[in-house]
Short mmCIF file of C-alpha atoms in Angstrom, two decimals:
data_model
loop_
_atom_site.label_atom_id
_atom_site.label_comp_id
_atom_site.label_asym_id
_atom_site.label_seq_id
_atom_site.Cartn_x
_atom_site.Cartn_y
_atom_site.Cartn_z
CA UNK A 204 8.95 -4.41 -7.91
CA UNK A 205 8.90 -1.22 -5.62
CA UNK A 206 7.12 -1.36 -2.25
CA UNK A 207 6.26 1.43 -0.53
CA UNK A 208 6.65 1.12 3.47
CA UNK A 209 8.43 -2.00 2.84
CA UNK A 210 10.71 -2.09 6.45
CA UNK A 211 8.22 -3.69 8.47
CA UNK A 212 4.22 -5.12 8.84
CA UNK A 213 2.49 -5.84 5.73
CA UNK A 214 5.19 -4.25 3.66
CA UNK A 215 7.56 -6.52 4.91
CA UNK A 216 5.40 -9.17 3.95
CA UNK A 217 4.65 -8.13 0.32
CA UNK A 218 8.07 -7.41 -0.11
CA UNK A 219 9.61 -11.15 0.81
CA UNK A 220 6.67 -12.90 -1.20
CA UNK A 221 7.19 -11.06 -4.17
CA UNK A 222 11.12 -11.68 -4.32
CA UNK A 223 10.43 -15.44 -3.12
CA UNK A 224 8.52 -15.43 -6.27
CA UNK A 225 11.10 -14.44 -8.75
CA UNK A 226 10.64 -10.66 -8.48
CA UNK A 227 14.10 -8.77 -7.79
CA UNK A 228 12.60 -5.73 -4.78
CA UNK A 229 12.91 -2.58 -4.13
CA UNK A 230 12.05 -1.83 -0.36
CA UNK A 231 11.51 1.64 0.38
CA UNK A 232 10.83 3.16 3.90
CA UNK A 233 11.16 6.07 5.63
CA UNK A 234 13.40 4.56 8.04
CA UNK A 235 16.41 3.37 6.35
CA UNK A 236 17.48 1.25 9.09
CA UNK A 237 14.57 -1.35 8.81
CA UNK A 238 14.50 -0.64 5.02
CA UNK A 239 18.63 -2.25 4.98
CA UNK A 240 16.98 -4.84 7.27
CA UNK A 241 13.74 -6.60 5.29
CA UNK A 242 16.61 -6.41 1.99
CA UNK A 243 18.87 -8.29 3.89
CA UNK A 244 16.89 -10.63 5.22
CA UNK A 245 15.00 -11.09 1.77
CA UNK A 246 18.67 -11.99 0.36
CA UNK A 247 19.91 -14.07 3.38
CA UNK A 248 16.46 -16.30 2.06
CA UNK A 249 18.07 -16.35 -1.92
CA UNK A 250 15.84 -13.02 -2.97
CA UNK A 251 17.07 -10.13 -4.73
CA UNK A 252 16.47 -7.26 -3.03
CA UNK A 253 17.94 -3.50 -1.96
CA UNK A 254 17.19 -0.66 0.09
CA UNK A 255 16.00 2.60 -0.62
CA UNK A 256 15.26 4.93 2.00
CA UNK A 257 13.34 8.19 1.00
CA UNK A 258 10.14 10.62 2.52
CA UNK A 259 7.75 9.52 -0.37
CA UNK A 260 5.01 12.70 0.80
CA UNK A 261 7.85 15.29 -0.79
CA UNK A 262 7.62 15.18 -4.77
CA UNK A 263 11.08 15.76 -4.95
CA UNK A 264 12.31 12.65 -2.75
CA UNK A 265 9.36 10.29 -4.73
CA UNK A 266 10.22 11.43 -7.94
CA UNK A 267 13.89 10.47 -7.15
CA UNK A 268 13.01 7.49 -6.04
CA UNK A 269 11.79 6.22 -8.87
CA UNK A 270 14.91 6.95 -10.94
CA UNK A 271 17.03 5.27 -8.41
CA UNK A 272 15.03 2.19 -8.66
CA UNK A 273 15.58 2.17 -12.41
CA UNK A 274 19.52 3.21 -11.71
CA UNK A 275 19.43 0.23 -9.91
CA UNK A 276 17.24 -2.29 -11.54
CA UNK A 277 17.12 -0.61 -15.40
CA UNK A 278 12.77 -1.35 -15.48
CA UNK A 279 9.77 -1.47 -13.37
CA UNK A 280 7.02 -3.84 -13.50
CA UNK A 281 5.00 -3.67 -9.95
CA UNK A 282 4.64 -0.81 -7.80
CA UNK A 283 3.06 -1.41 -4.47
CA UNK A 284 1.56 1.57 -2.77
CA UNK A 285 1.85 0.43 0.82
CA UNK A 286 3.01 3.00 2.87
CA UNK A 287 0.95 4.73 5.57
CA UNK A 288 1.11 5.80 9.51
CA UNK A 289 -0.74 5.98 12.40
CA UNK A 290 -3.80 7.91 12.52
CA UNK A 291 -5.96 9.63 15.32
CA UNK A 292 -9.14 8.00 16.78
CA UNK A 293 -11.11 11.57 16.72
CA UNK A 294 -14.56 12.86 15.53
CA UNK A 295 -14.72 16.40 13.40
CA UNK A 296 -14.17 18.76 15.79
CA UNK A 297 -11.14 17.03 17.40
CA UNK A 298 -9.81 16.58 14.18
CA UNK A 299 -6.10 17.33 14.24
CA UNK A 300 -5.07 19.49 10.88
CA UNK A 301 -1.74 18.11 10.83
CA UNK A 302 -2.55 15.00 10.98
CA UNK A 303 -4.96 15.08 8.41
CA UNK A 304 -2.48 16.73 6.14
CA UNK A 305 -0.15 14.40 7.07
CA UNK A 306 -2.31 11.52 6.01
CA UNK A 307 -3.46 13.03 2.93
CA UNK A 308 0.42 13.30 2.34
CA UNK A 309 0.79 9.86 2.54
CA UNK A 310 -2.06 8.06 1.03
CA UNK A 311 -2.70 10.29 -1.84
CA UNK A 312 -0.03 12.95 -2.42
CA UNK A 313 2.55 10.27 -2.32
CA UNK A 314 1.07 7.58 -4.69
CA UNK A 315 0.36 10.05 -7.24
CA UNK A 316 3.92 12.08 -7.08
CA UNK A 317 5.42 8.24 -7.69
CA UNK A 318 2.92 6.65 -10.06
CA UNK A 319 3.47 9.59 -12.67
CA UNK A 320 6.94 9.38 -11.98
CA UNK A 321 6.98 6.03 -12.19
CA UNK A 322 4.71 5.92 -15.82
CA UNK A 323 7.46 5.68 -18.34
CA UNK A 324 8.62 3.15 -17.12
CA UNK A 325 5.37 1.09 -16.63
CA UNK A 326 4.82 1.99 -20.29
CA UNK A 327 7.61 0.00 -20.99
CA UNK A 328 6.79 -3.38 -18.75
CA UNK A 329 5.40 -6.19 -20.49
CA UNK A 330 3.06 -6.61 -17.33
CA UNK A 331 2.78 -3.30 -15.47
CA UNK A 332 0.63 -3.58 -12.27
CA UNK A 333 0.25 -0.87 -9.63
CA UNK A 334 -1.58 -2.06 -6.22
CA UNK A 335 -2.91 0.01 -3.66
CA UNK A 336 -3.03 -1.22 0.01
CA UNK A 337 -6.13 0.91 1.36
CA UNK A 338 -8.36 0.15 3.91
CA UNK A 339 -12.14 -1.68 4.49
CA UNK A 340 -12.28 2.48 5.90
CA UNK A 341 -12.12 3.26 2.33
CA UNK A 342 -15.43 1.77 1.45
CA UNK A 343 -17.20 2.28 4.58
CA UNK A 344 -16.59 4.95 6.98
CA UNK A 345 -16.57 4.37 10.12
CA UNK A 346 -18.52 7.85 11.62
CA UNK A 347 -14.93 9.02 13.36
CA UNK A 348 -11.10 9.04 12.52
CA UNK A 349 -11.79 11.42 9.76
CA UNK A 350 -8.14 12.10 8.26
CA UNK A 351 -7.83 8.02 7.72
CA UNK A 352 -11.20 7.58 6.74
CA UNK A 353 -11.03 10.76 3.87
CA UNK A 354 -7.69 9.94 3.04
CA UNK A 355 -8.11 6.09 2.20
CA UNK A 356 -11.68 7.00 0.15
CA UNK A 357 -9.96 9.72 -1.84
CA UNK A 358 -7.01 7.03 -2.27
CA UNK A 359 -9.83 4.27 -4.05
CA UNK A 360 -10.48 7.75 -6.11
CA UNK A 361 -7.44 7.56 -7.38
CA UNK A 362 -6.82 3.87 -8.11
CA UNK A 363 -9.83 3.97 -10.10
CA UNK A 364 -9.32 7.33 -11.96
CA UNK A 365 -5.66 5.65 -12.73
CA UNK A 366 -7.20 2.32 -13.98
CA UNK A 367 -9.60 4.15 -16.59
CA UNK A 368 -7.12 6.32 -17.74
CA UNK A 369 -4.37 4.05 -18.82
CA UNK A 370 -6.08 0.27 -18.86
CA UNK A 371 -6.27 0.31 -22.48
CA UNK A 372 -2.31 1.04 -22.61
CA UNK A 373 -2.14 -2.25 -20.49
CA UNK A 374 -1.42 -0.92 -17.03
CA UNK A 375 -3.52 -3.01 -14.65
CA UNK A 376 -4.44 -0.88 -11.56
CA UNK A 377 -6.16 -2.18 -8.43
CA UNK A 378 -6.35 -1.93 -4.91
CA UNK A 379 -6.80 -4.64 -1.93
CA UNK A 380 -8.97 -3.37 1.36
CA UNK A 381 -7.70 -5.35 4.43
CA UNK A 382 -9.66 -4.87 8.10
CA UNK A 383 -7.27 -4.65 10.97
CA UNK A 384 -3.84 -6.24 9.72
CA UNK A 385 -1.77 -8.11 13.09
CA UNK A 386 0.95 -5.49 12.95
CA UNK A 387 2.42 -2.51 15.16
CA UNK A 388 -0.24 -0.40 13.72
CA UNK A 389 -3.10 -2.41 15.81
CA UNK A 390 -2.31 -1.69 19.35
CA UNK A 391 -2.71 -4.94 22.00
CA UNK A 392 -5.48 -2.21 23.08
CA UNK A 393 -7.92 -2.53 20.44
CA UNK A 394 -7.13 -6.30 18.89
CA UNK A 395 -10.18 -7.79 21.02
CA UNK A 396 -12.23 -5.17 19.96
CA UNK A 397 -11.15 -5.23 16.36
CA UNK A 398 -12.10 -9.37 16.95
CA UNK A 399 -15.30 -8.30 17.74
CA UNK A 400 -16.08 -6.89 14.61
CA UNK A 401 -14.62 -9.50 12.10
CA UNK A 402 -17.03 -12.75 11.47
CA UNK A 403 -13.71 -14.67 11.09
CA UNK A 404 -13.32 -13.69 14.78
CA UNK A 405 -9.20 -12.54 13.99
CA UNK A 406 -7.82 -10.38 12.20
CA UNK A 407 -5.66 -10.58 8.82
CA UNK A 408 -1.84 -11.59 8.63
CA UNK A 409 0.16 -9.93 6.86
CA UNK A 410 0.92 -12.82 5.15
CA UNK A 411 -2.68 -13.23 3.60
CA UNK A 412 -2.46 -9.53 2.48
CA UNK A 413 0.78 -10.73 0.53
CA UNK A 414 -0.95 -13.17 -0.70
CA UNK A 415 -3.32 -10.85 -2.39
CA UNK A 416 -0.68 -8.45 -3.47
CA UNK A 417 1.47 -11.34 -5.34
CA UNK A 418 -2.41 -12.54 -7.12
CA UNK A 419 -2.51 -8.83 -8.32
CA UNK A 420 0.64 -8.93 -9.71
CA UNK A 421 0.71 -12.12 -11.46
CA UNK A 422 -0.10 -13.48 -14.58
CA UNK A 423 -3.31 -15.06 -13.52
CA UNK A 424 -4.94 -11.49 -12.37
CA UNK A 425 -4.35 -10.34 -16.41
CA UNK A 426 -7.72 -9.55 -16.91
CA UNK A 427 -8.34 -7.23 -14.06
CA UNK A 428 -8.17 -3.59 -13.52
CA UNK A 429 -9.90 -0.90 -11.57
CA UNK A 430 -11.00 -3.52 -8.99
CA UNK A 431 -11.35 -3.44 -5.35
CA UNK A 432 -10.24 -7.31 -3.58
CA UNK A 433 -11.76 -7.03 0.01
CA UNK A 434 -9.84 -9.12 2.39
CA UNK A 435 -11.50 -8.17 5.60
CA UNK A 436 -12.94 -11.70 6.66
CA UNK A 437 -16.38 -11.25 5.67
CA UNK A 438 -16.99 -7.74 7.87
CA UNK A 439 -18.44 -5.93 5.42
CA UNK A 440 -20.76 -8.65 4.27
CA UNK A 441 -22.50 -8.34 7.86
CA UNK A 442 -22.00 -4.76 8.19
CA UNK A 443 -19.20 -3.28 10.65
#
């Protein structure tokens, strides 16, 4: 399994369920400090894990990721799309074009550049499964915060045009939606706030996204492609 933004938050999480569950992980991050880190920590616990650090938004650096993963671990069966960054709080006009780029860079450019890389091999798995970590912002925008907001929709464009294009060669594609995820990302700020919002009245541990990711990639989820699993508790059943 390769994860995507796998040094810390969520990543982190996916990354130590999976390899508690028999899955030998890649864990990718910019930063190759924390990358090193979350492996080490995943073996300390009787995992199988390494580190690969790499910019995933240049083709170049995703494309070689991918063969280093299967230098290192000669197949690929998962590949978690879970990387993203912080992202500005802003209306149209103060819509920064560099950030916007930046996020297009990282939740589209980037999971394309590796999932085509990354096809042979998937053609190859017995149980291929690609998962994309997006955002309840991907099905309902929120009226501000454009370059997330664009960026995550166009993202569920692309999980979906993936699952229709290669479900009948087996390759399951789907994508999980979390609200606000306890992490870094959430500033103490805007947690109450974020409360506010969620019926659940918290918001989602990583763990729990995990938990989701590791259904996904099981044997039980067999049968499923091209879905969307909402784990937002219940906001978008009342309306955010």
């Amino acid at each position: 399994a390769l994860i995507t933004g796998a040094g810390r938050g969520a990543g982190r999480a996916h990354a130590r369920l999976l390899a508690a569950r028999g899955a030998t992980v890649v864990v990718n991050d910019i930063d190759e400090d924390v990358a090193r880190a979350t492996a080490a920590d995943i073996r300390e616990a009787g995992g199988k894990a390494i580190a690969l650090a790499a910019d995933i938004t240049q083709k170049l650096a995703a494309e070689a990721l991918i063969s280093q993963t299967l230098a290192q671990l000669g197949q690929l069966d998962i590949l978690v799309h879970n990387a993203g960054m912080n992202y500005s709080l802003t209306g149209l006009e103060a819509t920064d074009d560099d950030n916007f780029n930046q996020l297009l860079a990282i939740n589209v450019h980037a999971p394309l550049y590796l999932t085509r890389a990354a096809l042979p091999a998937l053609r190859q798995s017995k149980a291929p499964r690609v998962i994309f970590i997006n955002s309840q912002w991907g099905q309902v925008p929120d009226g501000h915060s454009y370059a997330y907001m664009v960026s995550k929709t166009a993202q569920l464009g692309l999980m979906k045009t993936l699952a229709k294009e290669f479900v009948a060669e087996g390759i399951l594609v789907n994508a999980i939606t979390p609200g606000a995820i306890l992490t870094r990302m959430v500033p103490d700020e805007y947690v109450e706030g974020e409360k506010a919002n969620i019926p659940l009245g918290r918001l989602v541990h990583p763990e729990e996204i995990a938990a989701s990711v590791a259904f996904l990639a099981s044997d039980e989820a067999a049968f499923i492609s091209g879905q969307v699993l909402a784990v937002n508790g219940g906001a978008l059943v009342v309306g955010i």
